[in-house]
mmCIF file of C-alpha atoms in Angstrom:
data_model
loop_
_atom_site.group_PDB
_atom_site.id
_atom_site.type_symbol
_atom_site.label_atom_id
_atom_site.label_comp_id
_atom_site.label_asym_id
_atom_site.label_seq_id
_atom_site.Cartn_x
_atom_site.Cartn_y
_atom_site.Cartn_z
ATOM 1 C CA UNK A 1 166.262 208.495 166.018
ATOM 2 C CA UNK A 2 167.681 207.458 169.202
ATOM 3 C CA UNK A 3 163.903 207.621 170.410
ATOM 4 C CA UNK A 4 162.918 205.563 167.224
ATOM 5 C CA UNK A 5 165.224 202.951 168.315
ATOM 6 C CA UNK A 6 164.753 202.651 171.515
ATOM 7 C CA UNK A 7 160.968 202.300 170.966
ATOM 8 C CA UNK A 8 161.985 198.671 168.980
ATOM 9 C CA UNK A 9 164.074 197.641 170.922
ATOM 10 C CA UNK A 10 162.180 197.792 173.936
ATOM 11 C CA UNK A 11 159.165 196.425 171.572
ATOM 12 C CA UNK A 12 161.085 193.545 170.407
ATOM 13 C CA UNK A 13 162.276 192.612 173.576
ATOM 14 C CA UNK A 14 158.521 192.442 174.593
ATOM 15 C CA UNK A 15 157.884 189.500 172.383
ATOM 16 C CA UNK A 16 160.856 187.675 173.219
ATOM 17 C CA UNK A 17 160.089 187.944 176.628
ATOM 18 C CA UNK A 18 156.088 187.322 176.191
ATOM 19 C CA UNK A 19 157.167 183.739 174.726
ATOM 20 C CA UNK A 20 159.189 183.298 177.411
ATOM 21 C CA UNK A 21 156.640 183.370 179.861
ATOM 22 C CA UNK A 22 154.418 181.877 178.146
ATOM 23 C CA UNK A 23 156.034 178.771 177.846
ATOM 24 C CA UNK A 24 157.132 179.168 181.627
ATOM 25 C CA UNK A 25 152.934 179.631 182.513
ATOM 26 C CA UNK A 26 152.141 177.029 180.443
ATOM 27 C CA UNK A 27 154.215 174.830 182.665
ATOM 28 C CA UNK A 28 153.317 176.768 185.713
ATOM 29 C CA UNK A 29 149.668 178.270 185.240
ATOM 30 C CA UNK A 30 148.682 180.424 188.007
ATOM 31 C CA UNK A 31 152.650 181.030 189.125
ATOM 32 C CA UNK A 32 153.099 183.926 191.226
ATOM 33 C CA UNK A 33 149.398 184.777 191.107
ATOM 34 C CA UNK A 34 148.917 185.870 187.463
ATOM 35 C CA UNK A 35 147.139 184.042 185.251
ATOM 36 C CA UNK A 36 148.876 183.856 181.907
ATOM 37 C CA UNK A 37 146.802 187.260 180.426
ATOM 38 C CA UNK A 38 148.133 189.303 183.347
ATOM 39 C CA UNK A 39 151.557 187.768 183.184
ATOM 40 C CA UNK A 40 152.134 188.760 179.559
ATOM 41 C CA UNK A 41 150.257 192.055 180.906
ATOM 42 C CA UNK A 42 153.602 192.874 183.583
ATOM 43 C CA UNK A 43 156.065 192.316 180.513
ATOM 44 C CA UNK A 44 154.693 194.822 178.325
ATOM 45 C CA UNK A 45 154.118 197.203 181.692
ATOM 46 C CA UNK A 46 157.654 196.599 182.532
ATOM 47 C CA UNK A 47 158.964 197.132 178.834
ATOM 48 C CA UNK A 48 156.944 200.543 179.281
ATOM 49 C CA UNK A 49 158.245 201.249 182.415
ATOM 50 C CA UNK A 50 161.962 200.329 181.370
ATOM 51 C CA UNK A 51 163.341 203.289 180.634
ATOM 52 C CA UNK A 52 160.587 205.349 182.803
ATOM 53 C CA UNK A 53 162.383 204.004 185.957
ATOM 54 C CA UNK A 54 165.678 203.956 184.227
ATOM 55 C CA UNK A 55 166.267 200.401 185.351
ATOM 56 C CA UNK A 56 169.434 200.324 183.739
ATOM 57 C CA UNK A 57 170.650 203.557 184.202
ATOM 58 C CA UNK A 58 171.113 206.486 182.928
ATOM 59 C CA UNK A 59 169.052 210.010 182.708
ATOM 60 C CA UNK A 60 171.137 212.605 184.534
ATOM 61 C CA UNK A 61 173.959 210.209 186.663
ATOM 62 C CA UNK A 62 176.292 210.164 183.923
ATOM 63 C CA UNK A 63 176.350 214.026 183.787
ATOM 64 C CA UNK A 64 176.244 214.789 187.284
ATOM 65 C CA UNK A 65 179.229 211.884 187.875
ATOM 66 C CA UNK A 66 181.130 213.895 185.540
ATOM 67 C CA UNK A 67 180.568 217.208 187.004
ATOM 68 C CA UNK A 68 181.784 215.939 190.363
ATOM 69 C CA UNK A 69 184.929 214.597 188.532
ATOM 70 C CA UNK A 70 186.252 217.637 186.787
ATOM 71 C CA UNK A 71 185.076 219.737 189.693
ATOM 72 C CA UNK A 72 181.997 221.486 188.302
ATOM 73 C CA UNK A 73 180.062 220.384 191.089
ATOM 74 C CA UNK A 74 181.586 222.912 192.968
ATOM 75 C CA UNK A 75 179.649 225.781 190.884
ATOM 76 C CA UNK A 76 176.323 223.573 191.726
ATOM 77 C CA UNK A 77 176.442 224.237 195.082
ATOM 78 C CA UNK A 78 176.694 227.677 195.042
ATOM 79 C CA UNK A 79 174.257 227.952 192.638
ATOM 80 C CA UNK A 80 170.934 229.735 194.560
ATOM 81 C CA UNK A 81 168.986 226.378 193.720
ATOM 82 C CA UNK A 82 168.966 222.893 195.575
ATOM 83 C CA UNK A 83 171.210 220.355 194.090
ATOM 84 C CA UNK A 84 169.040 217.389 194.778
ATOM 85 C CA UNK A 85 165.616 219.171 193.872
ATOM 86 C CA UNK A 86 167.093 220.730 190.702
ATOM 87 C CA UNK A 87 167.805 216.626 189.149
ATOM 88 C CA UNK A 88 164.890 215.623 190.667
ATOM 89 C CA UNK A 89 162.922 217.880 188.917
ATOM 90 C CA UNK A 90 165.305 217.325 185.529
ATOM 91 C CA UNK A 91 164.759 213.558 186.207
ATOM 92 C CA UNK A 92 160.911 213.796 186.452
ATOM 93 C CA UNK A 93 161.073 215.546 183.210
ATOM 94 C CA UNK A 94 163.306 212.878 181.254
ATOM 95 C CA UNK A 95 160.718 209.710 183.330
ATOM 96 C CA UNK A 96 157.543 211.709 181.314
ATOM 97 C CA UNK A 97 158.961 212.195 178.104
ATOM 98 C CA UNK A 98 159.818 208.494 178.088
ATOM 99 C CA UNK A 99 156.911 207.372 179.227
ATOM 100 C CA UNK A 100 155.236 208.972 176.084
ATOM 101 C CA UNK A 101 157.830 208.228 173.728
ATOM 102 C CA UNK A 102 158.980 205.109 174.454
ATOM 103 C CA UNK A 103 156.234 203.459 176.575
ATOM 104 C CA UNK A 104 153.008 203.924 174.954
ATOM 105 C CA UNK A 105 153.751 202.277 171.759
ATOM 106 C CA UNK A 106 155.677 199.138 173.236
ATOM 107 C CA UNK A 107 152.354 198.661 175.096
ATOM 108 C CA UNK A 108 149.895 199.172 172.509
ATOM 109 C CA UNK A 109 151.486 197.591 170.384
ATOM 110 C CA UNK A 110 151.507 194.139 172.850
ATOM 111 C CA UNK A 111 148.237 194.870 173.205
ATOM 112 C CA UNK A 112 146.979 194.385 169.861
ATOM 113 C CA UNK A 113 148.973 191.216 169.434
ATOM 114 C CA UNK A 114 148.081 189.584 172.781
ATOM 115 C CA UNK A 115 145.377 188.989 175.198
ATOM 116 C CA UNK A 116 146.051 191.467 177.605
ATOM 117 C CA UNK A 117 144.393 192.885 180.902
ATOM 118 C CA UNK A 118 144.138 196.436 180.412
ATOM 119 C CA UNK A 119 142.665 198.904 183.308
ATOM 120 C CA UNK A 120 138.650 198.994 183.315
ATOM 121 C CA UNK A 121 138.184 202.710 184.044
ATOM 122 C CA UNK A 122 140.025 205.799 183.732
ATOM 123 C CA UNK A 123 140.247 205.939 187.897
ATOM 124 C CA UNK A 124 142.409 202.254 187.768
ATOM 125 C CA UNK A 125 144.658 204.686 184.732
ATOM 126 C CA UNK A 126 144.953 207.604 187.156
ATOM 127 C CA UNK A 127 145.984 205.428 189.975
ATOM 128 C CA UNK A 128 147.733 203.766 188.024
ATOM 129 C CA UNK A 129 150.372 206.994 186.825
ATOM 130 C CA UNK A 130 150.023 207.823 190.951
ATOM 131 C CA UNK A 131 152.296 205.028 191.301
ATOM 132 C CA UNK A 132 154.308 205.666 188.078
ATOM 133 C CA UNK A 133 155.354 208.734 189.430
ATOM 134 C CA UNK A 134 156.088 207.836 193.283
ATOM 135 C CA UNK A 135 158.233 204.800 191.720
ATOM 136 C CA UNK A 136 159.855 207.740 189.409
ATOM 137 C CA UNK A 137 160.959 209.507 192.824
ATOM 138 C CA UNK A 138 161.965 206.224 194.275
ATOM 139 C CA UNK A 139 164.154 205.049 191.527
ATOM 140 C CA UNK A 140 166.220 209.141 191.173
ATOM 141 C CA UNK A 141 166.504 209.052 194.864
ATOM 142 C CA UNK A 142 168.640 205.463 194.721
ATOM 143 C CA UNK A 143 170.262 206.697 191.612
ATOM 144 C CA UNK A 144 171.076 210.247 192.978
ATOM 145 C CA UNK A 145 172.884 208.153 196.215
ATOM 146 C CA UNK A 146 174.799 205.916 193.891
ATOM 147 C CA UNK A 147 175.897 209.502 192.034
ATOM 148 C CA UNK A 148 176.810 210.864 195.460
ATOM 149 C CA UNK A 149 179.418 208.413 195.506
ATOM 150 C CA UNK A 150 181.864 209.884 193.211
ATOM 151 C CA UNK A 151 182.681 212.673 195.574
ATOM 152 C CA UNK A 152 184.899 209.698 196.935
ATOM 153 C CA UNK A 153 185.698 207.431 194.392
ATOM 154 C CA UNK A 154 185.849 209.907 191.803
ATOM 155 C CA UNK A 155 184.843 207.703 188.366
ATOM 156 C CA UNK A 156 181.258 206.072 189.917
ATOM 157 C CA UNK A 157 180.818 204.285 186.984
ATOM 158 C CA UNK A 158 181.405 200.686 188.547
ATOM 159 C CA UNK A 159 179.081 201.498 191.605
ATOM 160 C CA UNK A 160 176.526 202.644 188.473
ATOM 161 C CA UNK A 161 176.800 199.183 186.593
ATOM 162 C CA UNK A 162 176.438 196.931 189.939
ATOM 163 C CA UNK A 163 173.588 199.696 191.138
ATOM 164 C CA UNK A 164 171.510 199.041 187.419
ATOM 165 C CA UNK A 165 171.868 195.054 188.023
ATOM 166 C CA UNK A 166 170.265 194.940 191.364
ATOM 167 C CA UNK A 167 167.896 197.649 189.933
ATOM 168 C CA UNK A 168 167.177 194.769 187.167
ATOM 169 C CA UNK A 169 166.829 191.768 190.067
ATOM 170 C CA UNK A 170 164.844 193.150 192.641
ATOM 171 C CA UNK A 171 162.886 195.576 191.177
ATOM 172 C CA UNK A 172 160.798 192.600 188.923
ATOM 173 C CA UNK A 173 162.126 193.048 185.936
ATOM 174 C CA UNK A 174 163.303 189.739 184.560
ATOM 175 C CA UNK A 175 160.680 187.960 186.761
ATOM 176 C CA UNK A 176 157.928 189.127 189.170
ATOM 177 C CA UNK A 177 159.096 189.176 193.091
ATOM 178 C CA UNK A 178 155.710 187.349 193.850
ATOM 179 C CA UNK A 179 157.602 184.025 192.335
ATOM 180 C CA UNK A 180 160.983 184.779 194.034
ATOM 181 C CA UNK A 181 160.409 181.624 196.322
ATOM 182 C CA UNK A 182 160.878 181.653 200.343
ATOM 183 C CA UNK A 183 163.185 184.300 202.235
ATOM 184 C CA UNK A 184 164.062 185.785 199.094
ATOM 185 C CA UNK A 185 161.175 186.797 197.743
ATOM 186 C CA UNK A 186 159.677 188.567 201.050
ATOM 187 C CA UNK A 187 163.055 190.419 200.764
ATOM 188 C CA UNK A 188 162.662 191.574 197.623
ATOM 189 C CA UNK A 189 158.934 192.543 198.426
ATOM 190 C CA UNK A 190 159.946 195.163 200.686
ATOM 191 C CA UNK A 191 163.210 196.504 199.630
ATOM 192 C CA UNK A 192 162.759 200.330 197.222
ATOM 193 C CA UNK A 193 163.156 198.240 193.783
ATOM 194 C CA UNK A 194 159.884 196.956 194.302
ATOM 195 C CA UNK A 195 158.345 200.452 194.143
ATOM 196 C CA UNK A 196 159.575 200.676 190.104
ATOM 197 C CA UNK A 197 157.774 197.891 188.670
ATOM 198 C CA UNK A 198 156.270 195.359 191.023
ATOM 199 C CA UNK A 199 153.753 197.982 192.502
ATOM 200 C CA UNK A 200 153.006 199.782 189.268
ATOM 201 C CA UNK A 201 152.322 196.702 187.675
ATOM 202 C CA UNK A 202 149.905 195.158 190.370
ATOM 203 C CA UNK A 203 147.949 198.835 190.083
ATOM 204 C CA UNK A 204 147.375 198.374 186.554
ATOM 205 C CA UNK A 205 146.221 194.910 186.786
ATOM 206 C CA UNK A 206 144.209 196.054 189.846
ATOM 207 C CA UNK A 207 145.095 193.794 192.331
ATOM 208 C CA UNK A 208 145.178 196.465 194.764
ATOM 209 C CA UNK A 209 141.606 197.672 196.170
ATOM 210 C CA UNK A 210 140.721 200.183 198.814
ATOM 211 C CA UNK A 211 142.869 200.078 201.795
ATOM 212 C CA UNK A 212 145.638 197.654 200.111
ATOM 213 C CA UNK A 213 146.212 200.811 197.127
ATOM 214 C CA UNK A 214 146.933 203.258 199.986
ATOM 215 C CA UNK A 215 149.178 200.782 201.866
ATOM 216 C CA UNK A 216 150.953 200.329 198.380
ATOM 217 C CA UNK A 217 151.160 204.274 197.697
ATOM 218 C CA UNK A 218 151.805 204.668 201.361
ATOM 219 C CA UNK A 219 154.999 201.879 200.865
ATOM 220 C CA UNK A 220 156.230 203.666 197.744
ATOM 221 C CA UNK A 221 155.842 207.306 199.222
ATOM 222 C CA UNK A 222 157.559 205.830 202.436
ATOM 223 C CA UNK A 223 160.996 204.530 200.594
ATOM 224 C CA UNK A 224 160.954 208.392 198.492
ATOM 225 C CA UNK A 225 161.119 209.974 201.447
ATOM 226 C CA UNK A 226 163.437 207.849 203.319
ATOM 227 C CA UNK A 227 165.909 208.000 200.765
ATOM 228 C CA UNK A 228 165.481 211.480 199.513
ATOM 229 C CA UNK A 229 166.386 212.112 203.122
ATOM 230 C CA UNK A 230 169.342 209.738 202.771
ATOM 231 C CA UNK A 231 170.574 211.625 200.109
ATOM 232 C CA UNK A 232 170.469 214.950 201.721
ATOM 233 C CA UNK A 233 172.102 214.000 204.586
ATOM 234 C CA UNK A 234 174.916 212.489 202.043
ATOM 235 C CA UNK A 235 174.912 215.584 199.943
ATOM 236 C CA UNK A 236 175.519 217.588 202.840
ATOM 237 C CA UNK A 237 178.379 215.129 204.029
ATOM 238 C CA UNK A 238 179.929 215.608 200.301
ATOM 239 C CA UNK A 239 179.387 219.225 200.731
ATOM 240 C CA UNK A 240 181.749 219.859 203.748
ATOM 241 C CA UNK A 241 184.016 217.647 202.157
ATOM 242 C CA UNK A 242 184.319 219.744 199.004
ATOM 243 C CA UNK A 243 184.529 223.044 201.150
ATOM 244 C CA UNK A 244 187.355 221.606 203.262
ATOM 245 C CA UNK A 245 189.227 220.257 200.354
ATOM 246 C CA UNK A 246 188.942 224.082 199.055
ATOM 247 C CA UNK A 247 190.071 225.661 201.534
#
């Protein structure tokens, strides 16, 4: 049911969004480099993505917060399995089921209402997912940092909220970061958010070719590692702290 529901929403939300930029392009036709077809195209790619990427939060943070709180943690990490691999792996697994459930029919379902510019060929699909899945691994290693957090404030539900609405801002999700004007928006182009939507949206309108799709995967692939190595270095931080606290 929850599925169900979420599946409108995020459907509904498409439309009201769709008219919004369409009013905005028809003011504005060409803004941020999308005609008005591919700009209705990134709303119904970000509606599908939404919950993918957890934007707004969610997937395994509110558990893992609360294990940290009451202490459970320490049973995690003595567990004979990596912490941060373990929700990685339990992450990737919540990103595909909502991809299936909850992004495929938003996106059809735009599609047979509007005009938009679907992938030619089943190689612009595959590359497509490619950068689904690095933006996946991108958006649990931010979320897994912001978790990390509670091993010193304890309740990381405040650093959760502010962490989902810069997650919202910067990674395109109420507008593209190609119309965020001067200074701002070549921030925004090269800061991890981008690596959620932005990028998986400009693969599946293929405005990547050749050399430009690798320098996008390479950007993507290049943030996941960076702050998958953040958050080990953090983890293992948190870890002393728990064994010194212990003993």
């Amino acid at each position: 049911m929850a599925t169900a529901a979420g599946v409108f929403t995020n459907t509904v939300f498409g439309f009201i969004l769709t008219f919004t930029y369409t009013a905005l392009w028809e003011q504005r036709d060409g803004l941020g480099g999308y005609d008005l077809s591919q700009a209705l195209t990134y709303v119904w790619v970000g509606q599908a993505l939404l919950m993918t990427m957890a934007t707004m939060g969610g997937g395994f943070q509110d558990e893992l917060i609360e294990r940290i709180r009451s202490g459970d943690i320490a049973v995690d990490l003595f567990r004979p399995a990596d912490l941060q691999l373990w929700w990685l792996a339990h992450d990737l697994g919540r990103a595909a089921f909502h991809l299936l459930g909850r992004g495929v029919v938003p996106l059809l379902v735009g599609g047979a209402v509007f005009d938009l510019a679907f992938p030619g060929g089943p190689l612009l699909w595959a590359a497509f997912l490619l950068s689904v899945l690095l933006g996946v691994v991108v958006s649990y290693a931010i979320r897994f940092l912001v978790v990390l957090s509670a091993f010193w404030l304890l309740d990381g539900q405040g650093v959760v909220q502010l962490s989902a609405l810069v997650a919202m801002f910067f990674s395109g999700q109420l507008l593209p970061l190609t119309v965020f004007p001067g200074v701002l928006g070549e921030v925004a182009r090269v800061l991890p958010w981008a690596s959620m939507l932005q990028i998986p949206a400009d693969v599946f309108l293929g405005t990547y070719g050749g050399w430009e799709l690798a320098g996008a995967y390479g950007f993507q692939a290049g943030w996941a590692l960076a702050l998958l190595a953040a958050g080990r270095v953090l983890q293992s931080v948190a870890v002393r702290r728990v064994v010194v606290q212990g003993g």
